[in-house]
């Protein structure tokens, strides 16, 4: 189906000028008269001339394009953060191309290589839960394409990073459950490869320790950050001889799976069992009972990541030091965890 | 930050061979010895050589890349359809780049131009609710980049199209409400620019006519395909002196906004008012009461659109005629519309 594309040569032939004149006219060079520029541009438009992107990029050494890789665009946390990236990118004259890794290291690697091939000016990424080797990001940086991480950051890659205070969010969620009288608090953690999973687990453990509550290995299980995993792990926890009276889930997608399982199994929230999630997705407040959750400023995280990346791209020099910006999480208490306090 | 990229010239210099030898070795040409190919490839890898994408694309006239434009990746209907596109694209050796129009004609236009600049092999698109002029798609096709539409198709653009039977889905949803004894059935339609909105409205109207139920202008209102619109339109409908006893919403996102508004206003579903949506998003079954909805095979729609597009790209000739594939929708009845039947 592809037609031969219109070239600068063709425009030069039709106007009987040199290729270099056409090329300089299209670049708005001051060496070319306004009259000639007008003729070149009009003909280029009428022929539907698309400038060769590499020619442009060689001229300016820029493509005005950012790549974004997230594990899963269907996760509202990521789609909202992408909205934040786009908001800043568009306002500064950049396009964005979105890729998803589907939680696969191989896909993330293929996406990164495609991005290098297509010569974007920079990459914003939240890594897949299967990624243990981070060399592909370092290679991209060595090719002159800066990388900024958000939420799921690479600890081993020197770069700017934007995340929330996962430790504090998890600590406060667990402390809230303790304050409602829960004594047997289980945690469904995320995949241990991800620093967000490890930080949330640590926050949970430290809150228990602070309040002198015993830590049970059997009450900590791990799941992918999705609904199906939450349902399976809820079955496992509620099947224990020694059942928990509260579950803190490392994400709302996990918590939504738990919520569904608990209702199915006949438990009432929060009386039989209290539940808290992490990210505060917009649907969490629509569940019955509405889900308590640790809110993350996802749109702002995307905006900040884009700002840091564009500053890197537009500055001519490597920054003296890379920054890690930690935004504040915020516990939103709803009915799923508002257990009645029984006086002793 | 950008470093000078490694060129074929540099590889040729270091190996003391000609540029043409390097270039042919990288293309795995049979004119070059295996020994030389091995030396060239090893050095290219150790230098992190990225082939110039335009050079490659000139060689093959292909970029092995598909563009996808949807109104909103946060809408699970679109993210699932994108999953279907990626499934087929990856299995046939293509990459995908995702763009979102945010329901804006200007953004859709800018995305289309960026896609033309970046030379994708083809485009899969579901148009924005603000798009009335479809010339940008025709221009893309004139540049040799085939376009396939899914769900929100352009009626005026000659191309392959994939959609569901919106008319039949809406007809059946309305007939189901009639069969549960509803007599005052309101419809929250989508933006009238979109053919899916018009077809769903027509299905609703024809079902009323078939069953001799009066059509009231005041019971048909229109909303963007989002939750906030559904909430606003539910307020408007329930404020009418002559209140409806059922609402058929043109999408689940609209219906979720209605569901929330009705609970807030103190109505019980389905006894006070019955509700049916369209698309059957996975969260619809988690609402309380669970939402009845017309299911669309979104993943399959994406797969089919990708298959049609790749067949266009890989065939050397323009097809004799473009096809419109209409997939079957399927009414899923849940509690939100299961009104008790009162015997007369």
XYZ file of C-alpha atoms in Angstrom:
688
model
C 0.000 0.000 0.000
C 2.879 2.384 0.698
C 3.299 5.188 -1.844
C 6.746 6.604 -2.586
C 7.142 9.552 -0.238
C 7.668 13.060 -1.494
C 11.305 14.089 -1.127
C 13.133 17.388 -0.963
C 14.556 16.455 -4.371
C 11.072 16.358 -5.886
C 10.157 19.745 -4.404
C 13.455 21.187 -5.723
C 12.756 19.749 -9.193
C 9.252 21.221 -9.383
C 10.381 24.680 -8.255
C 13.626 24.537 -10.230
C 15.789 25.434 -7.208
C 18.548 23.455 -5.481
C 17.857 20.781 -2.819
C 19.858 22.844 -0.354
C 17.557 25.837 -0.950
C 14.480 23.680 -0.236
C 16.069 22.223 2.843
C 17.078 25.657 4.194
C 13.650 27.107 3.366
C 11.943 24.345 5.344
C 14.271 25.067 8.287
C 13.285 28.735 8.079
C 16.895 29.726 7.409
C 17.613 33.478 7.231
C 19.739 32.877 4.103
C 16.594 32.232 2.054
C 14.207 34.971 0.903
C 10.670 35.110 2.330
C 9.321 34.776 -1.192
C 11.190 31.484 -1.791
C 10.265 30.155 1.644
C 6.615 30.799 0.898
C 6.793 28.960 -2.456
C 8.615 25.971 -0.907
C 6.271 25.680 2.052
C 3.142 25.960 -0.076
C 4.319 23.271 -2.458
C 5.490 21.037 0.419
C 2.046 21.327 2.016
C 0.158 20.695 -1.214
C 2.285 17.569 -1.837
C 1.770 16.371 1.736
C 5.527 16.390 2.325
C 6.531 14.776 5.635
C 10.015 15.750 6.663
C 12.322 12.813 7.171
C 12.479 12.459 10.952
C 16.121 11.508 10.985
C 17.013 14.517 8.861
C 15.205 16.706 11.391
C 16.738 14.933 14.316
C 20.218 15.309 12.820
C 19.569 19.025 12.395
C 18.423 19.537 15.941
C 19.569 16.276 17.457
C 16.089 16.058 19.036
C 12.869 14.245 18.238
C 10.647 16.159 20.696
C 9.340 12.759 21.771
C 9.319 11.044 25.173
C 8.863 7.323 25.684
C 6.849 6.011 28.639
C 6.952 2.362 29.795
C 4.560 1.132 32.493
C 3.701 -2.432 33.493
C -0.009 -2.106 32.681
C -2.014 0.817 31.293
C -5.250 -0.757 32.653
C -4.041 0.021 36.179
C -5.571 3.435 36.967
C -2.535 4.411 39.032
C -0.387 4.220 35.883
C -2.948 5.738 33.497
C -3.320 8.723 35.838
C 0.453 9.136 36.138
C 0.706 9.015 32.313
C -1.866 11.820 32.238
C 0.516 13.853 34.424
C 3.476 13.132 32.130
C 1.448 14.145 29.049
C 0.251 17.307 30.748
C 3.817 18.601 31.177
C 5.165 17.128 27.929
C 2.493 18.754 25.737
C 2.858 22.095 27.450
C 6.578 22.007 26.626
C 6.104 20.903 22.998
C 6.857 17.193 23.331
C 4.926 14.149 22.178
C 4.661 10.955 24.183
C 4.642 7.338 23.056
C 3.285 4.835 25.571
C 4.470 1.236 25.904
C 3.429 -1.467 28.376
C 5.661 -4.255 29.686
C 2.804 -6.484 30.943
C 5.011 -7.246 33.987
C 7.468 -9.065 31.701
C 11.228 -8.453 31.674
C 11.450 -9.559 28.019
C 8.761 -7.101 26.928
C 10.387 -4.302 28.902
C 13.711 -5.085 27.201
C 12.061 -5.152 23.748
C 10.264 -1.857 24.515
C 13.536 -0.247 25.623
C 15.320 -1.373 22.434
C 12.459 -0.118 20.278
C 12.651 3.217 22.049
C 16.408 3.422 21.384
C 15.839 2.560 17.708
C 13.091 5.166 17.369
C 15.350 7.785 18.968
C 13.217 9.345 21.650
C 14.722 12.209 23.635
C 14.156 10.497 26.982
C 12.303 7.755 28.833
C 9.990 7.702 31.857
C 9.575 4.238 33.304
C 8.043 2.242 36.125
C 9.691 -1.180 36.041
C 8.042 -4.584 35.667
C 7.710 -6.917 38.642
C 9.848 -9.513 36.812
C 12.789 -7.173 36.209
C 15.915 -8.079 38.193
C 18.566 -6.941 35.725
C 18.526 -3.193 35.039
C 21.341 -3.010 32.433
C 18.972 -2.026 29.610
C 18.290 1.294 31.354
C 21.978 1.956 31.880
C 22.645 1.167 28.191
C 19.957 3.624 27.153
C 21.613 6.322 29.246
C 24.989 5.463 27.710
C 23.406 6.102 24.300
C 22.533 9.598 25.498
C 18.865 8.948 26.268
C 18.162 10.006 29.860
C 15.842 7.857 32.009
C 13.642 8.964 34.929
C 11.943 6.341 37.118
C 8.668 6.764 38.985
C 6.947 4.619 41.636
C 8.710 1.349 40.788
C 12.238 2.682 40.628
C 15.527 0.953 39.843
C 17.726 1.282 42.895
C 20.878 0.335 41.000
C 20.501 2.836 38.119
C 21.945 6.336 38.658
C 19.110 8.633 37.551
C 16.343 10.908 38.801
C 13.575 9.042 40.656
C 10.081 10.003 41.824
C 8.268 7.906 44.399
C 5.985 8.202 47.400
C 6.867 7.453 50.960
C 5.835 3.795 50.788
C 7.329 2.988 54.171
C 5.435 5.725 56.001
C 2.166 4.962 54.146
C 2.349 1.304 55.141
C 3.360 2.167 58.693
C 0.360 4.476 59.112
C -2.079 2.014 57.552
C -0.926 -0.701 59.956
C -0.970 1.648 62.941
C -4.551 2.655 62.000
C -5.620 -1.029 62.068
C -3.938 -1.426 65.468
C -5.788 1.670 66.746
C -9.113 0.037 65.723
C -8.294 -2.901 67.981
C -6.992 -5.350 65.375
C -4.427 -7.766 66.825
C -3.950 -10.316 64.047
C -2.979 -8.197 61.072
C -2.010 -9.975 57.865
C -0.143 -8.367 54.952
C -0.416 -9.248 51.278
C 2.864 -7.919 49.927
C 3.760 -7.231 46.301
C 6.512 -9.051 44.347
C 9.777 -8.804 46.344
C 11.818 -7.647 43.291
C 10.217 -4.232 43.600
C 11.469 -1.742 46.149
C 7.910 -0.474 46.708
C 6.953 -3.987 47.894
C 9.911 -4.209 50.268
C 9.336 -0.718 51.682
C 5.632 -1.371 52.312
C 6.424 -4.683 54.010
C 8.993 -2.979 56.239
C 6.510 -0.252 57.232
C 4.013 -2.948 58.229
C 6.582 -4.890 60.239
C 7.912 -1.830 62.055
C 4.402 -0.675 63.059
C 3.720 -4.099 64.589
C 7.047 -3.991 66.444
C 6.435 -0.453 67.733
C 3.134 -1.552 69.289
C 4.511 -4.827 70.657
C 2.383 -6.952 68.351
C 3.759 -10.307 67.444
C 4.838 -10.883 63.846
C 3.613 -14.168 62.308
C 5.318 -15.459 59.180
C 2.139 -17.201 58.061
C 0.309 -13.852 57.965
C 2.610 -12.397 55.326
C 1.984 -13.645 51.798
C 2.971 -12.219 48.426
C 1.021 -11.532 45.229
C 1.374 -9.852 41.846
C -0.220 -6.384 41.924
C -3.555 -7.563 40.524
C -7.060 -8.548 41.563
C -6.770 -12.282 40.905
C -3.718 -12.496 43.181
C -5.618 -10.707 45.954
C -8.500 -13.179 45.752
C -6.175 -16.213 45.905
C -4.177 -14.871 48.852
C -7.389 -13.965 50.732
C -8.538 -17.591 50.388
C -5.178 -18.740 51.730
C -5.214 -16.357 54.725
C -8.833 -17.040 55.728
C -8.224 -20.793 55.483
C -5.559 -20.597 58.228
C -6.473 -22.248 61.521
C -5.284 -19.047 63.113
C -7.265 -16.500 61.079
C -6.314 -12.781 60.820
C -8.770 -10.052 61.916
C -7.358 -7.505 59.459
C -5.600 -7.479 56.084
C -3.336 -4.716 54.822
C -2.936 -5.189 51.055
C 0.078 -3.672 49.262
C -2.171 -2.248 46.499
C -5.817 -1.449 45.821
C -5.939 -3.926 42.956
C -4.929 -6.653 45.421
C -7.405 -5.246 47.995
C -10.273 -5.306 45.456
C -9.610 -9.024 44.919
C -9.591 -9.523 48.712
C -12.806 -7.498 49.090
C -14.563 -9.716 46.561
C -13.244 -12.929 48.186
C -14.284 -11.860 51.688
C -17.826 -11.038 50.585
C -18.029 -14.363 48.760
C -16.784 -16.257 51.815
C -19.474 -14.642 53.974
C -17.343 -12.242 56.063
C -18.568 -8.767 56.961
C -16.115 -5.862 56.695
C -15.009 -4.343 59.023
C -16.605 -6.333 61.888
C -15.324 -9.789 60.952
C -12.241 -8.503 59.212
C -10.866 -5.040 58.468
C -9.227 -4.180 55.117
C -6.879 -1.411 53.931
C -5.359 -1.034 50.447
C -2.680 1.169 48.865
C -3.064 3.776 46.029
C -6.673 4.896 46.519
C -8.013 4.132 43.034
C -11.201 5.996 42.214
C -13.281 2.810 42.233
C -12.193 1.964 45.792
C -14.652 4.473 47.212
C -17.488 2.883 45.168
C -17.131 -0.566 46.719
C -19.546 -1.619 49.436
C -18.211 -1.139 52.065
C -15.920 1.576 50.673
C -12.233 0.680 50.912
C -9.745 2.472 53.169
C -6.526 3.130 51.296
C -3.196 4.968 51.268
C -3.528 7.676 48.581
C -0.626 8.377 46.218
C -0.507 11.614 44.189
C -0.248 9.741 40.889
C -0.920 12.668 38.525
C 1.663 14.816 40.350
C 4.189 11.954 40.232
C 3.831 11.873 36.438
C 4.151 15.659 36.204
C 7.257 15.701 38.359
C 8.911 12.838 36.468
C 8.266 14.673 33.175
C 9.646 17.944 34.532
C 12.834 16.281 35.772
C 13.271 14.460 32.447
C 12.707 17.542 30.270
C 15.140 19.533 32.384
C 17.735 16.808 31.779
C 17.044 16.768 28.032
C 17.143 20.522 27.639
C 20.184 21.167 29.794
C 23.403 20.804 27.899
C 25.266 19.220 30.799
C 24.921 16.172 33.006
C 23.570 17.175 36.434
C 25.988 17.270 39.345
C 23.879 14.692 41.180
C 20.695 12.754 40.543
C 17.713 13.410 42.796
C 15.148 11.128 44.379
C 11.939 13.050 45.058
C 9.721 11.449 47.692
C 6.101 12.625 47.670
C 3.808 12.257 50.663
C 1.250 9.465 50.871
C -1.981 10.034 52.736
C -4.161 7.482 54.548
C -7.863 7.738 53.586
C -10.016 5.997 56.183
C -13.323 4.544 54.980
C -15.772 1.958 56.258
C -13.778 -1.182 55.376
C -11.450 -0.587 58.329
C -13.679 1.358 60.785
C -14.108 -1.468 63.246
C -16.211 -0.584 66.309
C -13.992 -0.128 69.332
C -14.919 -2.492 72.135
C -14.116 -1.102 75.574
C -12.231 -3.540 77.806
C 23.279 14.844 27.621
C 23.253 13.190 24.158
C 26.508 11.500 23.144
C 27.523 11.279 19.504
C 26.129 7.980 18.289
C 28.357 5.249 16.923
C 28.194 5.120 13.137
C 28.900 2.503 10.511
C 31.872 4.678 9.514
C 33.416 4.267 12.973
C 32.954 0.490 12.908
C 34.489 0.386 9.420
C 37.462 2.475 10.607
C 38.166 0.267 13.610
C 37.996 -2.954 11.556
C 39.762 -1.433 8.564
C 37.029 -2.516 6.119
C 34.705 -0.460 3.896
C 31.447 1.097 5.149
C 29.572 -0.960 2.599
C 31.050 -4.157 4.054
C 29.886 -3.168 7.532
C 26.463 -2.257 6.270
C 26.071 -5.512 4.356
C 27.392 -7.540 7.302
C 24.783 -5.971 9.591
C 22.092 -6.834 7.056
C 23.342 -10.439 7.042
C 24.129 -10.237 3.336
C 25.294 -13.467 1.664
C 28.074 -11.493 -0.086
C 29.982 -11.155 3.205
C 31.930 -14.015 4.827
C 30.722 -15.431 8.122
C 34.079 -14.534 9.663
C 33.662 -10.817 8.740
C 30.018 -10.753 9.846
C 31.068 -12.135 13.227
C 33.765 -9.454 13.674
C 31.390 -6.646 12.627
C 28.528 -7.799 14.841
C 30.773 -8.301 17.864
C 32.257 -4.828 17.532
C 28.822 -3.254 16.868
C 27.496 -4.874 20.035
C 30.472 -3.880 22.143
C 30.103 -0.259 20.931
C 26.339 -0.288 21.552
C 25.681 0.520 17.900
C 22.015 1.378 17.183
C 21.152 1.157 13.532
C 19.741 4.350 12.045
C 16.000 3.648 11.841
C 15.568 5.564 8.614
C 18.396 3.629 6.987
C 16.655 0.409 7.995
C 13.267 1.658 6.937
C 14.642 2.709 3.539
C 16.083 -0.755 3.119
C 12.828 -2.483 3.900
C 10.394 0.412 3.605
C 8.963 -0.834 6.929
C 9.335 0.144 10.551
C 7.623 -2.955 12.019
C 5.696 -0.533 14.192
C 1.948 0.062 14.584
C 0.436 3.196 16.070
C -2.665 2.983 18.267
C -4.808 6.021 19.167
C -7.634 5.688 21.710
C -9.579 8.411 23.522
C -8.524 7.286 27.007
C -6.272 4.445 28.126
C -7.848 4.566 31.606
C -11.069 3.188 30.116
C -10.780 -0.600 30.589
C -12.634 -1.205 27.319
C -9.769 0.470 25.446
C -6.936 -0.962 27.538
C -8.306 -4.471 26.966
C -8.664 -3.859 23.219
C -5.045 -2.576 23.154
C -4.042 -5.857 24.811
C -5.676 -7.663 21.872
C -3.834 -5.505 19.329
C -0.495 -6.121 21.083
C -1.160 -9.844 21.277
C -1.384 -10.139 17.471
C 1.241 -7.468 16.724
C 3.942 -9.101 18.890
C 3.219 -12.547 17.520
C 3.803 -11.175 14.006
C 6.994 -9.273 14.919
C 5.583 -5.736 15.259
C 5.919 -3.165 18.004
C 3.100 -0.901 19.108
C 3.161 2.741 20.188
C 0.102 3.923 22.128
C -1.307 7.464 22.004
C -4.388 8.940 23.682
C -6.537 11.744 22.296
C -8.238 12.600 25.621
C -11.493 13.044 23.614
C -9.930 16.071 21.880
C -9.917 16.585 18.104
C -6.737 18.698 18.332
C -4.866 16.005 20.251
C -6.043 13.350 17.811
C -4.792 15.482 14.919
C -1.431 16.063 16.630
C -1.141 12.327 17.389
C -1.909 11.461 13.755
C 0.733 13.901 12.488
C 3.306 12.577 14.948
C 2.547 9.063 13.760
C 3.067 10.135 10.128
C 6.375 11.814 11.054
C 7.583 8.758 12.923
C 6.673 6.555 9.960
C 4.663 3.736 11.477
C 3.508 0.982 9.131
C -0.155 1.417 10.048
C -2.616 2.865 12.539
C -5.411 1.391 14.659
C -7.766 4.040 15.996
C -10.967 4.617 17.936
C -11.949 8.246 17.322
C -12.488 10.978 19.907
C -15.981 12.180 20.789
C -15.058 15.682 19.541
C -13.966 14.567 16.077
C -16.267 15.706 13.268
C -13.709 16.148 10.497
C -11.980 12.906 9.471
C -9.577 14.247 6.818
C -6.486 13.500 8.911
C -7.170 9.769 8.560
C -7.658 10.061 4.809
C -4.381 12.029 4.547
C -2.557 9.306 6.454
C -3.867 6.718 4.035
C -2.809 8.907 1.093
C 0.704 8.853 2.545
C 0.588 5.067 2.315
C -0.159 4.392 5.998
C -3.261 2.190 6.245
C -5.802 2.873 9.015
C -8.184 0.409 10.694
C -10.946 1.685 12.986
C -12.454 -0.172 15.923
C -15.527 0.550 18.098
C -15.734 4.286 17.377
C -15.373 4.109 13.620
C -15.257 6.863 11.003
C -18.199 6.297 8.679
C -16.801 8.624 6.013
C -13.321 7.053 5.750
C -12.913 4.120 3.364
C -11.054 1.518 5.460
C -11.481 -1.708 7.409
C -13.655 -1.324 10.531
C -14.328 -3.527 13.553
C -17.303 -2.871 15.785
C -19.990 -4.656 17.782
C -23.665 -4.747 17.024
C -24.485 -1.643 19.072
C -28.038 -1.446 17.761
C -28.879 -5.023 18.732
C -27.168 -4.710 22.146
C -29.174 -1.585 22.982
C -32.388 -3.106 21.640
C -31.977 -6.199 23.848
C -31.053 -4.175 26.946
C -34.194 -2.056 26.525
C -36.382 -5.085 25.805
C -35.028 -6.748 28.966
C -36.076 -3.708 31.048
C -39.533 -3.827 29.443
C -39.771 -7.549 30.274
C -39.093 -6.710 33.965
C -42.150 -4.435 33.969
C -40.391 -1.062 33.512
C -42.560 1.462 31.701
C -40.669 4.722 32.072
C -37.252 3.905 30.632
C -34.736 6.719 30.312
C -31.598 6.607 28.158
C -28.303 8.384 28.797
C -26.806 8.495 25.313
C -23.167 9.151 24.374
C -21.975 12.172 22.327
C -23.979 12.284 19.062
C -20.826 12.697 16.888
C -20.080 9.025 17.417
C -21.878 6.366 15.414
C -21.894 4.039 18.440
C -23.969 6.646 20.328
C -26.456 7.003 17.484
C -26.803 3.231 16.976
C -27.388 2.596 20.691
C -29.992 5.374 20.837
C -31.777 3.902 17.795
C -31.826 0.417 19.369
C -33.417 1.883 22.519
C -36.042 3.824 20.535
C -36.964 0.883 18.327
C -37.424 -1.448 21.313
C -39.844 1.056 22.904
C -41.759 1.361 19.621
C -41.937 -2.424 19.165
C -43.566 -2.787 22.584
C -45.881 0.192 22.148
C -44.173 2.200 24.895
C -44.337 5.935 24.568
C -41.103 7.790 23.828
C -40.477 10.885 26.008
C -37.937 13.449 24.843
C -37.188 14.455 28.419
C -36.036 10.904 29.215
C -33.220 10.976 26.663
C -30.149 12.938 27.743
C -26.575 12.865 26.501
C -23.219 12.605 28.287
C -19.542 12.124 27.568
C -18.554 8.470 28.095
C -17.387 8.994 31.666
C -18.454 8.598 35.273
C -18.894 12.282 36.100
C -21.299 12.709 33.166
C -23.360 9.748 34.367
C -23.697 11.258 37.853
C -24.818 14.655 36.493
C -27.357 13.149 34.098
C -28.765 10.883 36.845
C -29.371 13.971 39.010
C -31.162 15.594 36.067
C -33.357 12.561 35.332
C -34.337 11.857 38.959
C -35.187 15.539 39.457
C -37.910 15.313 36.771
C -41.466 15.606 38.016
C -42.157 12.582 35.873
C -39.394 10.271 37.109
C -38.138 7.224 35.135
C -38.296 3.704 36.671
C -35.296 2.485 34.663
C -32.148 3.915 33.084
C -30.274 2.394 30.161
C -26.833 4.023 30.027
C -24.824 4.004 26.773
C -21.671 2.842 28.615
C -20.625 1.257 31.896
C -18.566 4.320 32.844
C -21.741 6.401 32.563
C -23.672 3.671 34.442
C -21.120 3.630 37.283
C -21.685 7.376 37.745
C -25.448 6.756 37.737
C -25.085 3.880 40.225
C -23.193 6.129 42.626
C -25.711 8.983 42.241
C -28.722 6.709 42.802
C -27.261 5.263 46.003
C -26.427 8.762 47.216
C -29.945 9.988 46.463
C -31.427 7.135 48.498
C -32.858 4.947 45.713
C -32.677 1.159 45.858
C -31.735 -0.720 42.693
C -33.598 -2.467 41.100
C -36.821 -1.912 43.122
C -36.950 1.892 42.902
C -35.114 2.068 39.631
C -33.470 -0.492 37.349
C -30.132 0.141 35.650
C -28.315 -1.391 32.649
C -24.953 -0.305 31.186
C -22.942 -1.111 28.046
C -19.452 -2.781 27.761
C -19.457 -4.981 30.870
C -16.270 -3.678 32.492
C -14.781 -6.055 35.031
C -15.587 -3.742 37.948
C -19.307 -3.669 37.031
C -19.810 -7.070 38.607
C -18.164 -5.845 41.855
C -20.641 -3.030 42.461
C -23.423 -3.524 44.989
C -25.884 -4.332 43.471
C -23.895 -5.767 40.547
C -24.560 -3.969 37.267
C -26.348 -5.535 34.293
C -24.538 -4.678 31.073
C -24.149 -5.407 27.372
C -20.808 -7.211 27.007
C -18.488 -6.354 24.115
C -15.629 -8.716 23.157
C -13.015 -5.977 23.545
C -9.874 -8.163 23.432
C -11.142 -9.919 20.293
C -11.956 -6.547 18.705
C -8.331 -5.489 19.188
C -7.042 -8.789 17.819
C -9.255 -8.571 14.738
C -8.336 -4.933 14.053
C -4.623 -5.840 14.259
C -5.064 -8.840 11.960
C -6.879 -6.765 9.338
C -4.233 -4.027 9.559
C -1.245 -6.381 9.304
C -2.808 -8.129 6.322
C -3.135 -4.716 4.638
C 0.474 -3.808 5.449
C 1.918 -7.099 4.300
C -0.117 -7.447 1.124
C 1.445 -5.654 -1.782
C -1.880 -4.531 -3.252
C -4.843 -2.454 -2.117
C -7.771 -4.736 -1.224
C -10.664 -4.944 -3.680
C -13.036 -3.715 -0.968
C -12.811 -2.677 2.648
C -14.627 -4.772 5.242
C -16.681 -3.856 8.299
C -16.647 -6.726 10.789
C -19.525 -6.634 13.265
C -18.985 -8.746 16.396
C -21.850 -9.922 18.597
C -22.710 -8.161 21.828
C -24.174 -10.126 24.700
C -26.531 -8.910 27.459
C -25.356 -9.928 30.957
C -28.233 -9.700 33.433
C -27.321 -8.977 37.054
C -29.136 -7.669 40.109
C -29.275 -3.961 39.127
C -32.070 -4.701 36.618
C -33.739 -7.819 38.103
C -36.872 -6.060 39.265
C -39.440 -8.344 40.918
C -42.331 -8.981 38.570
C -45.639 -7.884 40.084
C -48.602 -9.913 38.805
C -51.469 -7.797 37.607
